[in-house]
Coordinates of N, CA and C in Angstrom, one line a residue:
M32 N 3.9 -7.2 -87.5 CA 3.3 -8.5 -87.8 C 2.9 -9.3 -86.6
K33 N 3.8 -9.3 -85.6 CA 3.5 -10.0 -84.4 C 2.3 -9.4 -83.7
K34 N 2.2 -8.1 -83.7 CA 1.1 -7.4 -83.0 C -0.2 -7.8 -83.8
L35 N -0.2 -7.9 -85.1 CA -1.3 -8.2 -85.9 C -1.8 -9.7 -85.5
I36 N -0.8 -10.6 -85.4 CA -1.2 -12.0 -85.1 C -1.8 -12.1 -83.7
A37 N -1.2 -11.3 -82.8 CA -1.7 -11.3 -81.4 C -3.1 -10.8 -81.4
M38 N -3.4 -9.7 -82.2 CA -4.8 -9.2 -82.2 C -5.7 -10.1 -82.8
I39 N -5.3 -10.9 -83.8 CA -6.2 -11.9 -84.4 C -6.5 -13.0 -83.4
N40 N -5.5 -13.5 -82.7 CA -5.7 -14.5 -81.7 C -6.6 -14.1 -80.6
L41 N -6.5 -12.8 -80.2 CA -7.3 -12.3 -79.2 C -8.8 -12.2 -79.7
M42 N -8.9 -11.8 -80.9 CA -10.3 -11.7 -81.5 C -10.9 -13.1 -81.5
F43 N -10.2 -14.1 -81.9 CA -10.7 -15.5 -81.9 C -11.1 -15.9 -80.5
V44 N -10.3 -15.6 -79.5 CA -10.6 -15.9 -78.1 C -11.9 -15.3 -77.7
C45 N -12.1 -14.0 -78.0 CA -13.3 -13.2 -77.7 C -14.5 -13.8 -78.4
L46 N -14.3 -14.2 -79.7 CA -15.4 -14.8 -80.4 C -15.8 -16.1 -79.8
G47 N -14.8 -16.9 -79.3 CA -15.1 -18.2 -78.7 C -15.9 -18.0 -77.4
M48 N -15.6 -16.9 -76.7 CA -16.3 -16.7 -75.4 C -17.8 -16.3 -75.7
T49 N -18.1 -15.7 -76.8 CA -19.4 -15.3 -77.1 C -20.3 -16.5 -77.4
F50 N -19.6 -17.6 -77.8 CA -20.4 -18.8 -78.1 C -20.4 -19.8 -77.0
A51 N -20.2 -19.3 -75.8 CA -20.3 -20.2 -74.6 C -21.4 -19.6 -73.7
K52 N -21.9 -20.5 -72.9 CA -22.9 -20.1 -71.9 C -22.6 -20.6 -70.5
D53 N -22.9 -19.7 -69.5 CA -22.8 -20.1 -68.2 C -24.1 -20.7 -67.7
I54 N -24.0 -21.8 -67.0 CA -25.2 -22.4 -66.4 C -25.0 -22.7 -64.9
T55 N -26.0 -22.8 -64.2 CA -26.0 -23.3 -62.8 C -26.8 -24.6 -62.7
I56 N -26.2 -25.6 -62.1 CA -26.9 -26.9 -62.0 C -27.2 -27.1 -60.5
S57 N -28.5 -27.3 -60.2 CA -28.9 -27.5 -58.8 C -29.6 -28.9 -58.6
V58 N -29.2 -29.5 -57.5 CA -29.8 -30.8 -57.1 C -30.4 -30.6 -55.7
G59 N -31.7 -30.7 -55.7 CA -32.4 -30.5 -54.4 C -32.5 -31.9 -53.6
A60 N -32.0 -31.9 -52.4 CA -32.1 -33.1 -51.6 C -33.5 -33.5 -51.3
G61 N -33.8 -34.8 -51.5 CA -35.1 -35.4 -51.2 C -35.1 -36.0 -49.9
D62 N -36.2 -36.6 -49.5 CA -36.4 -37.2 -48.2 C -35.4 -38.3 -47.9
N63 N -35.0 -39.0 -49.0 CA -34.0 -40.1 -48.8 C -32.6 -39.8 -49.2
W64 N -32.3 -38.5 -49.2 CA -30.9 -38.0 -49.5 C -29.9 -38.6 -48.6
K65 N -30.2 -38.6 -47.3 CA -29.2 -39.1 -46.3 C -29.9 -40.0 -45.3
A66 N -30.9 -40.7 -45.7 CA -31.7 -41.5 -44.8 C -30.9 -42.7 -44.3
K67 N -30.1 -43.3 -45.2 CA -29.3 -44.5 -44.7 C -27.8 -44.3 -44.9
R68 N -27.4 -43.9 -46.1 CA -26.0 -43.6 -46.5 C -26.1 -42.4 -47.4
E69 N -25.0 -41.6 -47.4 CA -24.9 -40.5 -48.3 C -25.0 -41.0 -49.8
P70 N -25.7 -40.4 -50.6 CA -25.8 -40.9 -52.0 C -24.6 -40.7 -52.8
Q71 N -24.4 -41.5 -53.8 CA -23.3 -41.3 -54.8 C -24.0 -40.6 -56.0
V72 N -23.2 -39.6 -56.6 CA -23.8 -38.8 -57.6 C -22.9 -38.6 -58.8
A73 N -23.4 -38.7 -60.0 CA -22.6 -38.3 -61.2 C -23.5 -37.5 -62.1
I74 N -23.0 -36.4 -62.6 CA -23.7 -35.5 -63.5 C -22.8 -35.3 -64.8
W75 N -23.3 -35.6 -66.0 CA -22.4 -35.5 -67.1 C -23.2 -35.1 -68.4
L76 N -22.5 -34.8 -69.4 CA -23.0 -34.3 -70.7 C -22.8 -35.4 -71.8
E77 N -23.8 -35.5 -72.6 CA -23.7 -36.3 -73.8 C -24.2 -35.5 -75.0
D78 N -23.8 -35.8 -76.2 CA -24.4 -35.1 -77.3 C -25.7 -35.7 -77.7
T79 N -26.4 -35.2 -78.7 CA -27.8 -35.6 -79.0 C -27.8 -37.0 -79.6
D80 N -26.7 -37.6 -80.0 CA -26.6 -38.9 -80.5 C -26.3 -39.9 -79.4
G81 N -26.1 -39.4 -78.1 CA -25.8 -40.3 -77.0 C -24.4 -40.6 -76.8
N82 N -23.5 -39.8 -77.4 CA -22.1 -40.0 -77.2 C -21.6 -39.2 -75.9
Y83 N -20.9 -39.8 -75.1 CA -20.4 -39.1 -73.9 C -19.4 -38.0 -74.2
I84 N -19.6 -36.9 -73.5 CA -18.7 -35.7 -73.7 C -17.8 -35.5 -72.5
K85 N -18.4 -35.1 -71.4 CA -17.6 -34.9 -70.2 C -18.4 -35.0 -68.9
T86 N -17.7 -35.2 -67.8 CA -18.4 -35.2 -66.5 C -18.3 -33.8 -65.9
L87 N -19.4 -33.4 -65.4 CA -19.5 -32.1 -64.7 C -19.3 -32.2 -63.2
Y88 N -19.8 -33.3 -62.7 CA -19.7 -33.5 -61.2 C -19.8 -35.0 -60.9
V89 N -19.0 -35.4 -59.9 CA -19.0 -36.8 -59.4 C -18.6 -36.8 -58.0
T90 N -19.2 -37.6 -57.1 CA -18.8 -37.6 -55.8 C -17.5 -38.3 -55.6
E91 N -16.8 -37.9 -54.6 CA -15.4 -38.3 -54.4 C -15.2 -39.8 -54.3
R92 N -16.1 -40.4 -53.5 CA -16.0 -41.8 -53.3 C -16.1 -42.6 -54.5
A93 N -17.1 -42.2 -55.4 CA -17.3 -42.9 -56.6 C -16.1 -42.7 -57.6
S94 N -15.5 -41.5 -57.6 CA -14.4 -41.3 -58.5 C -13.1 -42.0 -58.0
H95 N -12.9 -42.1 -56.7 CA -11.7 -42.8 -56.1 C -12.0 -44.3 -56.0
K96 N -13.2 -44.7 -56.1 CA -13.6 -46.1 -55.7 C -13.1 -46.5 -54.3
S97 N -13.2 -45.5 -53.4 CA -12.7 -45.8 -52.1 C -13.8 -46.2 -51.2
W98 N -14.4 -47.4 -51.5 CA -15.5 -47.9 -50.7 C -15.0 -48.6 -49.5
I99 N -15.7 -48.4 -48.4 CA -15.4 -49.1 -47.2 C -15.7 -50.6 -47.3
M100 N -14.7 -51.4 -47.1 CA -14.8 -52.9 -47.3 C -15.2 -53.3 -48.7
G101 N -14.9 -52.4 -49.6 CA -15.3 -52.7 -51.0 C -14.3 -53.5 -51.7
P102 N -14.6 -54.1 -52.8 CA -13.7 -54.9 -53.6 C -12.7 -54.0 -54.3
K103 N -11.6 -54.6 -54.8 CA -10.5 -53.8 -55.5 C -11.0 -53.1 -56.7
E104 N -12.0 -53.7 -57.4 CA -12.5 -53.1 -58.7 C -13.5 -52.1 -58.4
G105 N -13.8 -51.8 -57.1 CA -14.8 -50.8 -56.8 C -16.2 -51.4 -56.8
R106 N -17.2 -50.5 -57.0 CA -18.6 -51.0 -57.0 C -19.2 -50.4 -58.3
P107 N -19.1 -51.1 -59.4 CA -19.6 -50.6 -60.7 C -21.2 -50.5 -60.6
E108 N -21.8 -51.2 -59.7 CA -23.2 -51.1 -59.6 C -23.7 -49.8 -58.9
S109 N -22.8 -49.1 -58.4 CA -23.2 -47.9 -57.7 C -23.7 -46.8 -58.7
L110 N -22.9 -46.6 -59.7 CA -23.3 -45.6 -60.8 C -23.0 -46.2 -62.1
P111 N -23.7 -47.3 -62.5 CA -23.3 -48.0 -63.7 C -23.5 -47.3 -65.0
V112 N -24.5 -46.4 -65.1 CA -24.7 -45.7 -66.4 C -23.5 -44.7 -66.6
W113 N -23.1 -44.0 -65.5 CA -22.0 -43.1 -65.7 C -20.7 -43.8 -65.9
Y114 N -20.4 -44.9 -65.1 CA -19.2 -45.7 -65.3 C -19.0 -46.2 -66.7
H115 N -20.1 -46.7 -67.3 CA -20.0 -47.2 -68.6 C -19.9 -46.1 -69.6
A116 N -20.6 -45.0 -69.5 CA -20.6 -43.9 -70.4 C -19.2 -43.3 -70.5
S117 N -18.6 -43.0 -69.3 CA -17.3 -42.3 -69.2 C -16.1 -43.3 -69.4
K118 N -16.4 -44.6 -69.3 CA -15.3 -45.6 -69.3 C -14.3 -45.3 -68.2
F119 N -14.8 -44.9 -67.1 CA -13.9 -44.4 -66.0 C -13.6 -45.6 -65.1
K120 N -12.3 -46.0 -65.1 CA -11.8 -47.1 -64.3 C -10.6 -46.8 -63.5
P121 N -10.6 -45.9 -62.5 CA -9.4 -45.6 -61.7 C -9.1 -46.7 -60.8
A122 N -7.8 -46.8 -60.4 CA -7.4 -47.8 -59.4 C -8.0 -47.4 -58.0
K123 N -8.2 -48.4 -57.2 CA -8.8 -48.1 -55.8 C -7.9 -47.2 -55.1
N124 N -8.5 -46.1 -54.5 CA -7.8 -45.1 -53.6 C -6.9 -44.3 -54.4
A125 N -6.9 -44.3 -55.8 CA -6.0 -43.5 -56.5 C -6.7 -42.2 -56.8
A126 N -5.9 -41.1 -57.0 CA -6.4 -39.8 -57.4 C -7.1 -40.0 -58.7
P127 N -8.3 -39.4 -58.9 CA -9.1 -39.6 -60.1 C -8.4 -38.8 -61.3
D128 N -8.4 -39.5 -62.4 CA -7.8 -38.9 -63.6 C -8.9 -38.8 -64.7
L129 N -9.8 -37.8 -64.5 CA -11.0 -37.8 -65.4 C -10.7 -37.2 -66.8
K130 N -9.5 -36.5 -66.9 CA -9.2 -35.9 -68.1 C -10.2 -35.0 -68.6
L131 N -10.8 -34.2 -67.7 CA -11.9 -33.3 -68.0 C -12.0 -32.3 -66.8
D132 N -12.8 -31.3 -67.0 CA -12.9 -30.3 -65.9 C -14.1 -30.7 -65.0
A133 N -13.9 -31.7 -64.2 CA -15.0 -32.2 -63.4 C -14.9 -31.7 -61.9
V134 N -16.0 -31.5 -61.3 CA -16.0 -31.1 -59.9 C -16.2 -32.4 -59.1
T135 N -15.3 -32.6 -58.1 CA -15.5 -33.8 -57.2 C -15.5 -33.3 -55.8
S136 N -16.4 -34.0 -55.0 CA -16.5 -33.6 -53.6 C -17.1 -34.8 -52.8
A137 N -17.0 -34.7 -51.5 CA -17.8 -35.6 -50.7 C -19.3 -35.1 -50.9
T138 N -20.2 -36.1 -50.6 CA -21.6 -35.8 -50.8 C -22.1 -34.6 -49.8
P139 N -22.5 -33.5 -50.3 CA -23.0 -32.4 -49.5 C -24.3 -32.9 -48.7
K140 N -24.5 -32.3 -47.6 CA -25.6 -32.7 -46.7 C -27.0 -32.2 -47.3
G141 N -27.0 -31.1 -47.9 CA -28.3 -30.5 -48.3 C -28.5 -30.4 -49.8
G142 N -27.8 -31.1 -50.6 CA -28.0 -31.0 -52.1 C -26.7 -30.4 -52.7
I143 N -26.8 -30.1 -54.0 CA -25.6 -29.7 -54.7 C -26.0 -28.5 -55.6
I144 N -25.1 -27.5 -55.6 CA -25.2 -26.4 -56.5 C -23.8 -26.1 -57.1
F145 N -23.7 -26.0 -58.4 CA -22.4 -25.6 -58.9 C -22.6 -25.0 -60.3
E146 N -21.6 -24.2 -60.7 CA -21.7 -23.5 -62.0 C -20.7 -24.1 -63.0
T147 N -21.0 -24.1 -64.3 CA -20.1 -24.5 -65.3 C -20.4 -23.7 -66.6
E148 N -19.6 -23.9 -67.6 CA -19.8 -23.2 -68.8 C -19.9 -24.2 -70.0
L149 N -20.8 -24.0 -70.9 CA -21.0 -24.8 -72.0 C -20.9 -24.1 -73.3
E150 N -20.5 -24.7 -74.3 CA -20.5 -24.2 -75.7 C -22.0 -24.1 -76.1
D151 N -22.2 -23.2 -77.1 CA -23.6 -23.1 -77.6 C -23.9 -24.3 -78.6
K152 N -24.1 -25.4 -78.0 CA -24.4 -26.6 -78.7 C -25.6 -27.3 -78.0
A153 N -26.2 -28.2 -78.7 CA -27.3 -29.0 -78.1 C -26.7 -30.1 -77.3
Y154 N -27.2 -30.4 -76.1 CA -26.6 -31.5 -75.3 C -27.8 -32.3 -74.7
V155 N -27.4 -33.4 -74.1 CA -28.3 -34.1 -73.1 C -27.5 -34.1 -71.8
L156 N -28.2 -33.6 -70.8 CA -27.6 -33.6 -69.4 C -28.2 -34.7 -68.7
R157 N -27.3 -35.6 -68.1 CA -27.8 -36.7 -67.3 C -27.2 -36.7 -65.9
A158 N -28.0 -37.2 -65.0 CA -27.6 -37.2 -63.5 C -28.0 -38.6 -63.0
E159 N -27.1 -39.2 -62.3 CA -27.3 -40.6 -61.7 C -27.1 -40.5 -60.2
F160 N -28.0 -41.2 -59.5 CA -28.0 -41.2 -58.0 C -28.1 -42.6 -57.5
N161 N -27.4 -42.9 -56.4 CA -27.6 -44.2 -55.8 C -27.2 -44.2 -54.3
T162 N -28.1 -44.9 -53.5 CA -27.8 -45.0 -52.1 C -27.6 -46.4 -51.7
S163 N -26.5 -46.8 -51.1 CA -26.2 -48.2 -50.8 C -27.1 -48.6 -49.7
F164 N -27.3 -49.9 -49.6 CA -28.1 -50.6 -48.6 C -29.6 -50.1 -48.6
D165 N -30.1 -49.6 -49.7 CA -31.4 -49.0 -49.8 C -32.4 -50.2 -50.0
Y166 N -32.6 -51.0 -49.1 CA -33.5 -52.2 -49.2 C -35.0 -51.9 -49.0
N167 N -35.8 -52.7 -49.6 CA -37.2 -52.7 -49.4 C -37.7 -54.1 -49.6
D168 N -39.0 -54.3 -49.6 CA -39.6 -55.6 -49.7 C -39.3 -56.3 -51.1
F169 N -39.0 -55.5 -52.1 CA -38.8 -56.0 -53.4 C -37.3 -56.2 -53.6
Y170 N -36.5 -55.2 -53.2 CA -35.0 -55.3 -53.3 C -34.5 -55.6 -52.0
T171 N -34.2 -56.9 -51.7 CA -33.8 -57.4 -50.4 C -32.3 -57.6 -50.4
K172 N -31.7 -57.9 -49.2 CA -30.3 -58.3 -49.1 C -30.0 -59.5 -49.9
K173 N -30.9 -60.4 -50.0 CA -30.7 -61.7 -50.7 C -30.6 -61.5 -52.3
N174 N -31.4 -60.5 -52.8 CA -31.4 -60.4 -54.3 C -30.8 -59.2 -54.9
S175 N -30.3 -58.3 -54.0 CA -29.8 -57.0 -54.6 C -28.4 -56.6 -54.0
G176 N -27.7 -57.5 -53.3 CA -26.4 -57.2 -52.9 C -26.3 -56.0 -52.0
V177 N -25.2 -55.2 -52.2 CA -25.0 -54.0 -51.4 C -25.9 -52.9 -51.9
N178 N -26.3 -52.9 -53.1 CA -27.1 -51.8 -53.7 C -28.4 -51.6 -53.0
G179 N -29.1 -52.7 -52.7 CA -30.5 -52.5 -52.5 C -31.2 -52.0 -53.8
Q180 N -31.9 -51.0 -53.8 CA -32.5 -50.5 -55.0 C -31.4 -49.9 -56.0
P181 N -31.7 -50.1 -57.3 CA -30.7 -49.6 -58.2 C -30.6 -48.1 -58.3
S182 N -29.6 -47.7 -59.0 CA -29.4 -46.2 -59.3 C -30.5 -45.7 -60.1
V183 N -30.8 -44.4 -59.9 CA -31.9 -43.8 -60.7 C -31.3 -42.7 -61.5
I184 N -31.8 -42.5 -62.7 CA -31.2 -41.6 -63.7 C -32.3 -40.5 -64.1
Y185 N -31.8 -39.3 -64.2 CA -32.6 -38.2 -64.6 C -31.9 -37.5 -65.8
E186 N -32.7 -37.0 -66.7 CA -32.1 -36.4 -67.9 C -32.9 -35.3 -68.5
A187 N -32.3 -34.4 -69.3 CA -33.0 -33.3 -70.0 C -32.2 -33.0 -71.2
A188 N -32.9 -32.5 -72.3 CA -32.3 -32.0 -73.5 C -32.0 -30.5 -73.2
I189 N -30.8 -30.1 -73.5 CA -30.4 -28.7 -73.4 C -30.2 -28.1 -74.8
P190 N -31.1 -27.2 -75.2 CA -31.0 -26.7 -76.6 C -29.8 -25.8 -76.8
A191 N -29.4 -25.6 -78.0 CA -28.2 -24.8 -78.3 C -28.4 -23.4 -77.9
D192 N -29.6 -22.9 -77.9 CA -29.9 -21.5 -77.6 C -30.2 -21.3 -76.2
F193 N -29.8 -22.2 -75.3 CA -30.2 -22.1 -73.9 C -29.2 -21.1 -73.2
N194 N -29.6 -19.8 -73.3 CA -28.8 -18.8 -72.7 C -29.5 -17.6 -72.1
K195 N -30.8 -17.8 -71.8 CA -31.6 -16.8 -71.2 C -31.5 -16.9 -69.7
S196 N -31.3 -15.8 -69.0 CA -31.1 -15.8 -67.6 C -32.2 -16.3 -66.8
S197 N -33.4 -16.2 -67.3 CA -34.6 -16.7 -66.6 C -35.0 -18.1 -66.9
E198 N -34.3 -18.7 -67.9 CA -34.8 -20.0 -68.3 C -34.3 -21.1 -67.4
E199 N -35.2 -22.0 -67.1 CA -34.9 -23.2 -66.3 C -35.4 -24.5 -66.9
I200 N -34.6 -25.5 -66.9 CA -35.0 -26.8 -67.4 C -34.8 -27.8 -66.3
R201 N -35.8 -28.5 -66.0 CA -35.8 -29.6 -65.0 C -35.6 -30.9 -65.6
L202 N -34.7 -31.7 -65.0 CA -34.4 -33.0 -65.5 C -35.6 -33.9 -65.0
T203 N -35.9 -34.9 -65.9 CA -37.0 -35.8 -65.5 C -36.5 -37.2 -65.3
F204 N -37.1 -38.0 -64.6 CA -36.7 -39.4 -64.3 C -36.8 -40.2 -65.6
S205 N -35.7 -41.0 -65.9 CA -35.7 -41.7 -67.1 C -35.5 -43.2 -67.0
G206 N -35.2 -43.7 -65.7 CA -35.1 -45.1 -65.5 C -34.0 -45.4 -64.5
T207 N -33.6 -46.7 -64.5 CA -32.6 -47.1 -63.5 C -31.4 -47.7 -64.1
G208 N -30.3 -47.8 -63.4 CA -29.1 -48.5 -63.8 C -29.2 -50.0 -63.5
A209 N -28.3 -50.7 -64.1 CA -28.3 -52.2 -63.9 C -28.0 -52.5 -62.4
L210 N -28.7 -53.3 -61.9 CA -28.6 -53.6 -60.4 C -27.2 -54.2 -60.1
D211 N -26.6 -55.0 -61.0 CA -25.3 -55.6 -60.8 C -24.2 -54.8 -61.5
G212 N -24.5 -53.7 -62.2 CA -23.5 -52.9 -62.8 C -22.9 -53.5 -64.1
S213 N -23.6 -54.5 -64.6 CA -23.1 -55.3 -65.8 C -23.2 -54.5 -67.1
D214 N -24.1 -53.5 -67.2 CA -24.2 -52.7 -68.4 C -24.5 -51.3 -68.1
G215 N -24.4 -50.4 -69.1 CA -24.6 -49.0 -68.9 C -25.9 -48.5 -69.5
L216 N -26.9 -49.5 -69.6 CA -28.2 -49.1 -70.2 C -29.1 -48.4 -69.1
I217 N -30.0 -47.6 -69.6 CA -31.0 -47.1 -68.7 C -32.3 -48.0 -68.8
H218 N -32.5 -48.7 -67.8 CA -33.6 -49.7 -67.8 C -34.9 -49.0 -67.4
K219 N -36.0 -49.2 -68.2 CA -37.2 -48.5 -68.0 C -38.1 -49.2 -67.0
N220 N -37.8 -50.4 -66.6 CA -38.6 -51.1 -65.6 C -38.4 -50.5 -64.2
T221 N -39.4 -49.9 -63.6 CA -39.3 -49.2 -62.3 C -40.0 -50.0 -61.2
E222 N -40.4 -51.3 -61.5 CA -41.1 -52.1 -60.5 C -40.2 -52.2 -59.2
G223 N -40.9 -52.0 -58.1 CA -40.2 -52.2 -56.8 C -39.5 -50.9 -56.3
L224 N -39.4 -49.9 -57.0 CA -38.7 -48.7 -56.5 C -39.6 -48.0 -55.5
T225 N -39.0 -47.6 -54.4 CA -39.7 -46.8 -53.4 C -38.8 -45.6 -53.0
T226 N -38.0 -45.7 -52.0 CA -37.2 -44.6 -51.5 C -36.1 -44.1 -52.5
A227 N -35.8 -45.0 -53.5 CA -34.8 -44.5 -54.5 C -35.4 -43.3 -55.3
Q228 N -36.7 -43.2 -55.4 CA -37.3 -42.2 -56.1 C -37.4 -40.9 -55.3
T229 N -37.0 -40.9 -54.0 CA -37.0 -39.7 -53.2 C -35.6 -39.3 -52.8
I230 N -34.5 -39.8 -53.4 CA -33.2 -39.3 -53.1 C -33.1 -37.9 -53.5
V231 N -33.7 -37.5 -54.6 CA -33.7 -36.0 -54.9 C -35.1 -35.6 -55.2
K232 N -35.4 -34.3 -54.9 CA -36.7 -33.8 -55.2 C -36.7 -33.0 -56.5
L233 N -35.6 -32.5 -56.9 CA -35.5 -31.9 -58.3 C -34.0 -31.8 -58.7
V234 N -33.8 -31.8 -60.0 CA -32.6 -31.5 -60.6 C -32.8 -30.5 -61.7
A235 N -32.2 -29.4 -61.6 CA -32.5 -28.3 -62.6 C -31.3 -27.6 -63.1
V236 N -31.4 -27.1 -64.3 CA -30.3 -26.3 -64.9 C -30.8 -25.0 -65.3
V237 N -30.1 -23.9 -64.9 CA -30.6 -22.5 -65.2 C -29.5 -21.8 -66.0
G238 N -29.9 -21.1 -67.1 CA -29.0 -20.3 -67.8 C -28.7 -19.0 -67.1
K239 N -27.6 -18.4 -67.4 CA -27.2 -17.2 -66.7 C -27.1 -16.0 -67.7

């Protein structure tokens, strides 16, 4: 009887594995990737109704809120869409407790490449990027605080049957985060954006 139960459990595990897909996510560094400060990055999944599922990648400084000369509450304006979606509020300098299988690291110099596994479901993949002190004539030190230009968000719909090795989906620009971090909305007004639009040159996901 025990052997039969073990075989049944193994069968369910194997079946579960067949309903998962491996993907590779690539972020290509743009001209403004490290022009002034290293960018902060968050990449996460939502369902098709806009409900947050889990974080796949976040830069270490953003997850620890270990900002140089930063306030105790961190800098919610750095990645406001991700902070609000994930409801992530760690204590300053504390080890992150994401309660999920997220990759955290210092910002790589030449972009980001990592692999993860998804269930065969439809998702929305979002990625948010922000560079501190990214000022221009529109976003000045007087009107935009530490941020300069606001965070930029890219997204793409990932279909449930996304499992072909040659298939690639590129995320497209969808808007900006709140300049002051007061909300988690994606704002469509892109007036005044310059170098913020060249932090990355592409964000893509490839099935394996």
